[in-house]
């Protein structure tokens, strides 16, 4: 890649191998803004929250931060008071070395749950980590946060505000445990636009609802899901006009859309990317519930894997979703091939064409419930032998 | 087996190959009571209900019936008005041949959704089916309703009421799509006890809540789930005393417990039977929700498959279940091995012992939430490569 494509004015990064990952490899990353940045975050809805989530939620309250430190190989979740101390040890160590306040450091972890984080190794690595900071290392942060990911996930948006060009660069890791109300394990976004913390948060929440909260790999939800964004204002734009704010919000969402789609494409063992779209539902909640129920059905997902347009399983999933629906109201398409009308199959010929579509790497399933005017969607993947292999053998 | 072990006074059965199953084999079964019987049924909670469900629900309203006709190979679901006509064609054909009213015939189907039922073949088979009725054929009914089942499921209870011995014989088929609010695809129970329809229904509903509604294979729920019971009174007991009713209810539930456990053991691709028990929940609903969420987590089920005491995934499932819980309140055991206390792992030694337990064919996972005094459980199985194989290739 072009060496400066993913660099952002006023941001530096550093990565190294601290010895946290059992199998070795980069496992510690630091993102640093040379000036104080507006900061916003969205965190897992799981009641079991990892220690770094609790620390970052505390530190982000003022809407300001200068650094994000992240490790892979250990989630620092279900680690009790000792885990909190480890997370704080990390933020404080980074702060001391950078000469900033510890509350200006956000922290994130991913990996195995329930094992103590090796703070000795992190403490040892911190001076080198800080010393290694460079603008060029930004895109390498993804490498240090990967666990079962098979490819690095980076996205760039370039826009203009107040006549000044700015960049939004996002980096993410995903793979398993990808479900509702937060879908990536970790996503960090940096931008040089000038935007106040309240509006930054508004844009982030808006975008997350449309991207990370609209994907699902296996219906599970992590204890560590985190999306953080830092905006350091180095672009030198003035106050954001409504149009420029709208442009930024769209750009930020585009970055999160690309990253969240990559996460599904790289779902554990996934071979296909499927967009489940629900139309004509009685309420907005019904549309989302229907999409999630279909997207998370093990029977539907294995049929996707087998390129089988088994619409009976989709009907059965809709029927147990707890939504308003009438069997005879349902129409189903695979891409543009209508396979169900008025709740009944349209026969072998359209099914054969649908099966052909399903052999591809990407297709859509669209359901019209004919109950009302609302719609929603979930992007998901298939359930494969490889998913079982990966997850039956993750720790051992 | 002893030839008369599963026979019940006053009941006859018949099975044959009508040509409904693509791959051949027995696919049509009839159960017949020589006298009118009390009848009760519990049906799928899915809003998409197969045609035979709608017809049986109608016919069972009076609480009386004399016959059950069932086919495998075709679910007669999502088949619209034509499907209803096919189901009625079947009940009417059986009634005519038996010389009884069509409303005295209950009907059930299992197999592929959305394909039209071949009534020509059923019509042709009915005379031979009725002609073949014999007491000895009762245990063969299971053979004719199996789809992906790997073994026949039969259970017997023998009791006494008013000094008279009676039998309860249950037969079931299961496999996939085994989840909430009705767990078997099909279960038929016959008994010669004399019991009025209202009390029979009371006993059935009580038992189903404790058995079929406490198992889960993959979180999906079928459009065809049916439990039917016929009690023909041939045992000659008088009015049931409270003690005798209680004895019958327990016996009926024992039969359903055995059958439902067999269904999980024979879950598609399952290699292990796991009982998820939740204790100390704040409400009864929380206990059941927690048990279901853990039992249906793809990550937890693949860890079971891999004999991995990955309690972090159990914690994460509890955390997203929407129940009242505090991370630090959670204790988890595998069988009698405590692996989590106060929300934290107890280390490598108990985990190694738990892993040994998990290598067996049956084990339990017990969670104490320490929030209150309620408890519940779900019996489930692991998620395996074979599950994916079966379901990626069910129709094609």
PDB file of N, CA and C in Angstrom, chain B residues 164-231:
ATOM      1  N   UNK B 164     -56.447 -50.938  39.468  1.00  0.00           N
ATOM      2  CA  UNK B 164     -56.285 -51.539  38.145  1.00  0.00           C
ATOM      3  C   UNK B 164     -54.959 -51.116  37.503  1.00  0.00           C
ATOM      4  N   UNK B 165     -54.206 -52.074  36.956  1.00  0.00           N
ATOM      5  CA  UNK B 165     -52.962 -51.698  36.270  1.00  0.00           C
ATOM      6  C   UNK B 165     -53.252 -50.979  34.951  1.00  0.00           C
ATOM      7  N   UNK B 166     -52.407 -49.994  34.651  1.00  0.00           N
ATOM      8  CA  UNK B 166     -52.510 -49.320  33.335  1.00  0.00           C
ATOM      9  C   UNK B 166     -51.107 -49.058  32.805  1.00  0.00           C
ATOM     10  N   UNK B 167     -51.063 -48.766  31.522  1.00  0.00           N
ATOM     11  CA  UNK B 167     -49.796 -48.482  30.852  1.00  0.00           C
ATOM     12  C   UNK B 167     -49.834 -47.093  30.212  1.00  0.00           C
ATOM     13  N   UNK B 168     -48.665 -46.458  30.134  1.00  0.00           N
ATOM     14  CA  UNK B 168     -48.504 -45.254  29.314  1.00  0.00           C
ATOM     15  C   UNK B 168     -47.358 -45.552  28.365  1.00  0.00           C
ATOM     16  N   UNK B 169     -47.617 -45.533  27.068  1.00  0.00           N
ATOM     17  CA  UNK B 169     -46.576 -45.797  26.077  1.00  0.00           C
ATOM     18  C   UNK B 169     -46.414 -44.561  25.205  1.00  0.00           C
ATOM     19  N   UNK B 170     -45.168 -44.080  25.105  1.00  0.00           N
ATOM     20  CA  UNK B 170     -44.892 -42.892  24.294  1.00  0.00           C
ATOM     21  C   UNK B 170     -43.932 -43.218  23.180  1.00  0.00           C
ATOM     22  N   UNK B 171     -44.129 -42.551  22.050  1.00  0.00           N
ATOM     23  CA  UNK B 171     -43.224 -42.721  20.913  1.00  0.00           C
ATOM     24  C   UNK B 171     -42.948 -41.347  20.335  1.00  0.00           C
ATOM     25  N   UNK B 172     -41.709 -41.114  19.928  1.00  0.00           N
ATOM     26  CA  UNK B 172     -41.357 -39.769  19.481  1.00  0.00           C
ATOM     27  C   UNK B 172     -40.310 -39.799  18.390  1.00  0.00           C
ATOM     28  N   UNK B 173     -40.259 -38.701  17.639  1.00  0.00           N
ATOM     29  CA  UNK B 173     -39.151 -38.480  16.713  1.00  0.00           C
ATOM     30  C   UNK B 173     -38.687 -37.040  16.878  1.00  0.00           C
ATOM     31  N   UNK B 174     -37.414 -36.813  16.702  1.00  0.00           N
ATOM     32  CA  UNK B 174     -36.902 -35.468  16.938  1.00  0.00           C
ATOM     33  C   UNK B 174     -35.824 -35.129  15.947  1.00  0.00           C
ATOM     34  N   UNK B 175     -34.712 -34.698  16.437  1.00  0.00           N
ATOM     35  CA  UNK B 175     -33.490 -34.443  15.677  1.00  0.00           C
ATOM     36  C   UNK B 175     -33.143 -32.964  15.592  1.00  0.00           C
ATOM     37  N   UNK B 176     -33.545 -32.218  14.551  1.00  0.00           N
ATOM     38  CA  UNK B 176     -33.167 -30.791  14.478  1.00  0.00           C
ATOM     39  C   UNK B 176     -34.333 -29.926  14.894  1.00  0.00           C
ATOM     40  N   UNK B 177     -34.178 -28.600  14.717  1.00  0.00           N
ATOM     41  CA  UNK B 177     -35.252 -27.644  15.008  1.00  0.00           C
ATOM     42  C   UNK B 177     -35.892 -27.912  16.357  1.00  0.00           C
ATOM     43  N   UNK B 178     -35.059 -28.129  17.352  1.00  0.00           N
ATOM     44  CA  UNK B 178     -35.588 -28.534  18.640  1.00  0.00           C
ATOM     45  C   UNK B 178     -35.388 -27.384  19.607  1.00  0.00           C
ATOM     46  N   UNK B 179     -36.367 -26.552  19.748  1.00  0.00           N
ATOM     47  CA  UNK B 179     -36.245 -25.486  20.739  1.00  0.00           C
ATOM     48  C   UNK B 179     -37.542 -25.105  21.350  1.00  0.00           C
ATOM     49  N   UNK B 180     -37.660 -23.876  21.795  1.00  0.00           N
ATOM     50  CA  UNK B 180     -38.474 -23.551  22.945  1.00  0.00           C
ATOM     51  C   UNK B 180     -39.896 -24.031  22.801  1.00  0.00           C
ATOM     52  N   UNK B 181     -40.616 -23.979  23.819  1.00  0.00           N
ATOM     53  CA  UNK B 181     -42.065 -24.026  23.745  1.00  0.00           C
ATOM     54  C   UNK B 181     -42.571 -25.168  22.887  1.00  0.00           C
ATOM     55  N   UNK B 182     -41.845 -26.170  22.760  1.00  0.00           N
ATOM     56  CA  UNK B 182     -42.186 -27.424  22.086  1.00  0.00           C
ATOM     57  C   UNK B 182     -40.926 -27.921  21.461  1.00  0.00           C
ATOM     58  N   UNK B 183     -40.585 -29.085  21.841  1.00  0.00           N
ATOM     59  CA  UNK B 183     -39.258 -29.490  21.459  1.00  0.00           C
ATOM     60  C   UNK B 183     -39.194 -30.695  20.569  1.00  0.00           C
ATOM     61  N   UNK B 184     -40.165 -31.581  20.636  1.00  0.00           N
ATOM     62  CA  UNK B 184     -40.074 -32.698  19.706  1.00  0.00           C
ATOM     63  C   UNK B 184     -40.747 -32.307  18.414  1.00  0.00           C
ATOM     64  N   UNK B 185     -40.347 -32.944  17.357  1.00  0.00           N
ATOM     65  CA  UNK B 185     -41.134 -32.770  16.138  1.00  0.00           C
ATOM     66  C   UNK B 185     -42.493 -33.453  16.364  1.00  0.00           C
ATOM     67  N   UNK B 186     -42.466 -34.726  16.694  1.00  0.00           N
ATOM     68  CA  UNK B 186     -43.718 -35.438  16.918  1.00  0.00           C
ATOM     69  C   UNK B 186     -43.593 -36.377  18.112  1.00  0.00           C
ATOM     70  N   UNK B 187     -44.643 -36.400  18.947  1.00  0.00           N
ATOM     71  CA  UNK B 187     -44.696 -37.354  20.053  1.00  0.00           C
ATOM     72  C   UNK B 187     -46.141 -37.819  20.228  1.00  0.00           C
ATOM     73  N   UNK B 188     -46.328 -39.113  20.205  1.00  0.00           N
ATOM     74  CA  UNK B 188     -47.655 -39.687  20.423  1.00  0.00           C
ATOM     75  C   UNK B 188     -47.607 -40.556  21.674  1.00  0.00           C
ATOM     76  N   UNK B 189     -48.602 -40.383  22.534  1.00  0.00           N
ATOM     77  CA  UNK B 189     -48.661 -41.153  23.774  1.00  0.00           C
ATOM     78  C   UNK B 189     -50.023 -41.821  23.854  1.00  0.00           C
ATOM     79  N   UNK B 190     -50.032 -43.114  24.159  1.00  0.00           N
ATOM     80  CA  UNK B 190     -51.307 -43.816  24.338  1.00  0.00           C
ATOM     81  C   UNK B 190     -51.325 -44.443  25.722  1.00  0.00           C
ATOM     82  N   UNK B 191     -52.497 -44.447  26.326  1.00  0.00           N
ATOM     83  CA  UNK B 191     -52.642 -45.044  27.655  1.00  0.00           C
ATOM     84  C   UNK B 191     -54.057 -45.600  27.785  1.00  0.00           C
ATOM     85  N   UNK B 192     -54.167 -46.672  28.584  1.00  0.00           N
ATOM     86  CA  UNK B 192     -55.484 -47.277  28.789  1.00  0.00           C
ATOM     87  C   UNK B 192     -56.134 -46.805  30.093  1.00  0.00           C
ATOM     88  N   UNK B 193     -55.522 -45.829  30.743  1.00  0.00           N
ATOM     89  CA  UNK B 193     -56.146 -45.287  31.952  1.00  0.00           C
ATOM     90  C   UNK B 193     -57.457 -44.575  31.555  1.00  0.00           C
ATOM     91  N   UNK B 194     -58.407 -44.565  32.487  1.00  0.00           N
ATOM     92  CA  UNK B 194     -59.615 -43.763  32.282  1.00  0.00           C
ATOM     93  C   UNK B 194     -59.403 -42.408  32.946  1.00  0.00           C
ATOM     94  N   UNK B 195     -59.462 -41.348  32.149  1.00  0.00           N
ATOM     95  CA  UNK B 195     -59.264 -39.993  32.668  1.00  0.00           C
ATOM     96  C   UNK B 195     -60.054 -39.046  31.774  1.00  0.00           C
ATOM     97  N   UNK B 196     -60.714 -38.075  32.376  1.00  0.00           N
ATOM     98  CA  UNK B 196     -61.526 -37.195  31.531  1.00  0.00           C
ATOM     99  C   UNK B 196     -60.622 -36.214  30.778  1.00  0.00           C
ATOM    100  N   UNK B 197     -61.105 -35.687  29.654  1.00  0.00           N
ATOM    101  CA  UNK B 197     -60.277 -34.842  28.784  1.00  0.00           C
ATOM    102  C   UNK B 197     -59.641 -33.653  29.501  1.00  0.00           C
ATOM    103  N   UNK B 198     -60.385 -33.017  30.414  1.00  0.00           N
ATOM    104  CA  UNK B 198     -59.849 -31.819  31.068  1.00  0.00           C
ATOM    105  C   UNK B 198     -58.628 -32.170  31.922  1.00  0.00           C
ATOM    106  N   UNK B 199     -58.717 -33.267  32.656  1.00  0.00           N
ATOM    107  CA  UNK B 199     -57.589 -33.653  33.514  1.00  0.00           C
ATOM    108  C   UNK B 199     -56.435 -34.207  32.687  1.00  0.00           C
ATOM    109  N   UNK B 200     -56.781 -34.880  31.588  1.00  0.00           N
ATOM    110  CA  UNK B 200     -55.727 -35.371  30.695  1.00  0.00           C
ATOM    111  C   UNK B 200     -54.931 -34.184  30.161  1.00  0.00           C
ATOM    112  N   UNK B 201     -55.649 -33.139  29.753  1.00  0.00           N
ATOM    113  CA  UNK B 201     -54.990 -31.940  29.241  1.00  0.00           C
ATOM    114  C   UNK B 201     -54.133 -31.286  30.323  1.00  0.00           C
ATOM    115  N   UNK B 202     -54.675 -31.246  31.536  1.00  0.00           N
ATOM    116  CA  UNK B 202     -53.940 -30.665  32.661  1.00  0.00           C
ATOM    117  C   UNK B 202     -52.614 -31.402  32.895  1.00  0.00           C
ATOM    118  N   UNK B 203     -52.686 -32.719  32.881  1.00  0.00           N
ATOM    119  CA  UNK B 203     -51.477 -33.522  33.106  1.00  0.00           C
ATOM    120  C   UNK B 203     -50.473 -33.340  31.967  1.00  0.00           C
ATOM    121  N   UNK B 204     -50.995 -33.261  30.739  1.00  0.00           N
ATOM    122  CA  UNK B 204     -50.113 -33.114  29.576  1.00  0.00           C
ATOM    123  C   UNK B 204     -49.382 -31.778  29.603  1.00  0.00           C
ATOM    124  N   UNK B 205     -50.118 -30.706  29.828  1.00  0.00           N
ATOM    125  CA  UNK B 205     -49.522 -29.373  29.832  1.00  0.00           C
ATOM    126  C   UNK B 205     -48.471 -29.264  30.943  1.00  0.00           C
ATOM    127  N   UNK B 206     -48.798 -29.836  32.105  1.00  0.00           N
ATOM    128  CA  UNK B 206     -47.856 -29.830  33.236  1.00  0.00           C
ATOM    129  C   UNK B 206     -46.566 -30.558  32.856  1.00  0.00           C
ATOM    130  N   UNK B 207     -46.732 -31.708  32.234  1.00  0.00           N
ATOM    131  CA  UNK B 207     -45.564 -32.519  31.872  1.00  0.00           C
ATOM    132  C   UNK B 207     -44.739 -31.913  30.748  1.00  0.00           C
ATOM    133  N   UNK B 208     -45.404 -31.349  29.748  1.00  0.00           N
ATOM    134  CA  UNK B 208     -44.675 -30.756  28.621  1.00  0.00           C
ATOM    135  C   UNK B 208     -43.793 -29.606  29.105  1.00  0.00           C
ATOM    136  N   UNK B 209     -44.309 -28.802  30.028  1.00  0.00           N
ATOM    137  CA  UNK B 209     -43.537 -27.670  30.554  1.00  0.00           C
ATOM    138  C   UNK B 209     -42.235 -28.146  31.194  1.00  0.00           C
ATOM    139  N   UNK B 210     -42.263 -29.343  31.768  1.00  0.00           N
ATOM    140  CA  UNK B 210     -41.094 -29.862  32.474  1.00  0.00           C
ATOM    141  C   UNK B 210     -40.174 -30.717  31.603  1.00  0.00           C
ATOM    142  N   UNK B 211     -40.603 -31.036  30.413  1.00  0.00           N
ATOM    143  CA  UNK B 211     -39.821 -31.980  29.592  1.00  0.00           C
ATOM    144  C   UNK B 211     -39.529 -31.390  28.204  1.00  0.00           C
ATOM    145  N   UNK B 212     -40.526 -31.461  27.312  1.00  0.00           N
ATOM    146  CA  UNK B 212     -40.276 -30.994  25.942  1.00  0.00           C
ATOM    147  C   UNK B 212     -39.953 -29.512  25.878  1.00  0.00           C
ATOM    148  N   UNK B 213     -40.452 -28.736  26.819  1.00  0.00           N
ATOM    149  CA  UNK B 213     -40.127 -27.308  26.820  1.00  0.00           C
ATOM    150  C   UNK B 213     -38.863 -26.993  27.601  1.00  0.00           C
ATOM    151  N   UNK B 214     -38.109 -28.019  27.973  1.00  0.00           N
ATOM    152  CA  UNK B 214     -36.846 -27.799  28.664  1.00  0.00           C
ATOM    153  C   UNK B 214     -35.679 -28.426  27.920  1.00  0.00           C
ATOM    154  N   UNK B 215     -35.849 -28.601  26.623  1.00  0.00           N
ATOM    155  CA  UNK B 215     -34.750 -29.118  25.824  1.00  0.00           C
ATOM    156  C   UNK B 215     -34.508 -28.200  24.640  1.00  0.00           C
ATOM    157  N   UNK B 216     -33.306 -28.274  24.085  1.00  0.00           N
ATOM    158  CA  UNK B 216     -32.945 -27.443  22.942  1.00  0.00           C
ATOM    159  C   UNK B 216     -31.813 -28.110  22.185  1.00  0.00           C
ATOM    160  N   UNK B 217     -31.965 -28.217  20.870  1.00  0.00           N
ATOM    161  CA  UNK B 217     -30.852 -28.691  20.061  1.00  0.00           C
ATOM    162  C   UNK B 217     -30.151 -27.508  19.399  1.00  0.00           C
ATOM    163  N   UNK B 218     -30.880 -26.730  18.640  1.00  0.00           N
ATOM    164  CA  UNK B 218     -30.212 -25.646  17.913  1.00  0.00           C
ATOM    165  C   UNK B 218     -30.914 -24.298  18.020  1.00  0.00           C
ATOM    166  N   UNK B 219     -31.917 -24.189  18.884  1.00  0.00           N
ATOM    167  CA  UNK B 219     -32.563 -22.886  19.045  1.00  0.00           C
ATOM    168  C   UNK B 219     -33.636 -22.630  18.011  1.00  0.00           C
ATOM    169  N   UNK B 220     -33.777 -23.502  17.036  1.00  0.00           N
ATOM    170  CA  UNK B 220     -34.851 -23.314  16.079  1.00  0.00           C
ATOM    171  C   UNK B 220     -36.105 -24.036  16.564  1.00  0.00           C
ATOM    172  N   UNK B 221     -37.262 -23.643  16.057  1.00  0.00           N
ATOM    173  CA  UNK B 221     -38.534 -24.211  16.478  1.00  0.00           C
ATOM    174  C   UNK B 221     -39.300 -24.592  15.230  1.00  0.00           C
ATOM    175  N   UNK B 222     -39.802 -25.789  15.214  1.00  0.00           N
ATOM    176  CA  UNK B 222     -40.441 -26.306  14.013  1.00  0.00           C
ATOM    177  C   UNK B 222     -41.841 -25.748  13.817  1.00  0.00           C
ATOM    178  N   UNK B 223     -42.325 -25.837  12.598  1.00  0.00           N
ATOM    179  CA  UNK B 223     -43.698 -25.475  12.251  1.00  0.00           C
ATOM    180  C   UNK B 223     -44.653 -26.621  12.533  1.00  0.00           C
ATOM    181  N   UNK B 224     -44.127 -27.787  12.935  1.00  0.00           N
ATOM    182  CA  UNK B 224     -44.936 -29.001  13.020  1.00  0.00           C
ATOM    183  C   UNK B 224     -44.966 -29.657  14.395  1.00  0.00           C
ATOM    184  N   UNK B 225     -44.273 -29.091  15.371  1.00  0.00           N
ATOM    185  CA  UNK B 225     -44.175 -29.717  16.687  1.00  0.00           C
ATOM    186  C   UNK B 225     -45.536 -30.105  17.253  1.00  0.00           C
ATOM    187  N   UNK B 226     -45.664 -31.339  17.664  1.00  0.00           N
ATOM    188  CA  UNK B 226     -46.943 -31.878  18.122  1.00  0.00           C
ATOM    189  C   UNK B 226     -46.721 -32.922  19.208  1.00  0.00           C
ATOM    190  N   UNK B 227     -47.438 -32.796  20.313  1.00  0.00           N
ATOM    191  CA  UNK B 227     -47.543 -33.880  21.287  1.00  0.00           C
ATOM    192  C   UNK B 227     -49.024 -34.224  21.429  1.00  0.00           C
ATOM    193  N   UNK B 228     -49.363 -35.472  21.180  1.00  0.00           N
ATOM    194  CA  UNK B 228     -50.751 -35.917  21.299  1.00  0.00           C
ATOM    195  C   UNK B 228     -50.822 -37.068  22.303  1.00  0.00           C
ATOM    196  N   UNK B 229     -51.890 -37.076  23.100  1.00  0.00           N
ATOM    197  CA  UNK B 229     -52.094 -38.210  24.004  1.00  0.00           C
ATOM    198  C   UNK B 229     -53.540 -38.678  23.893  1.00  0.00           C
ATOM    199  N   UNK B 230     -53.706 -39.999  23.809  1.00  0.00           N
ATOM    200  CA  UNK B 230     -55.036 -40.627  23.794  1.00  0.00           C
ATOM    201  C   UNK B 230     -55.134 -41.544  25.008  1.00  0.00           C
ATOM    202  N   UNK B 231     -56.236 -41.425  25.753  1.00  0.00           N
ATOM    203  CA  UNK B 231     -56.474 -42.276  26.931  1.00  0.00           C
ATOM    204  C   UNK B 231     -57.825 -42.952  26.734  1.00  0.00           C
TER     205      UNK B 231
END
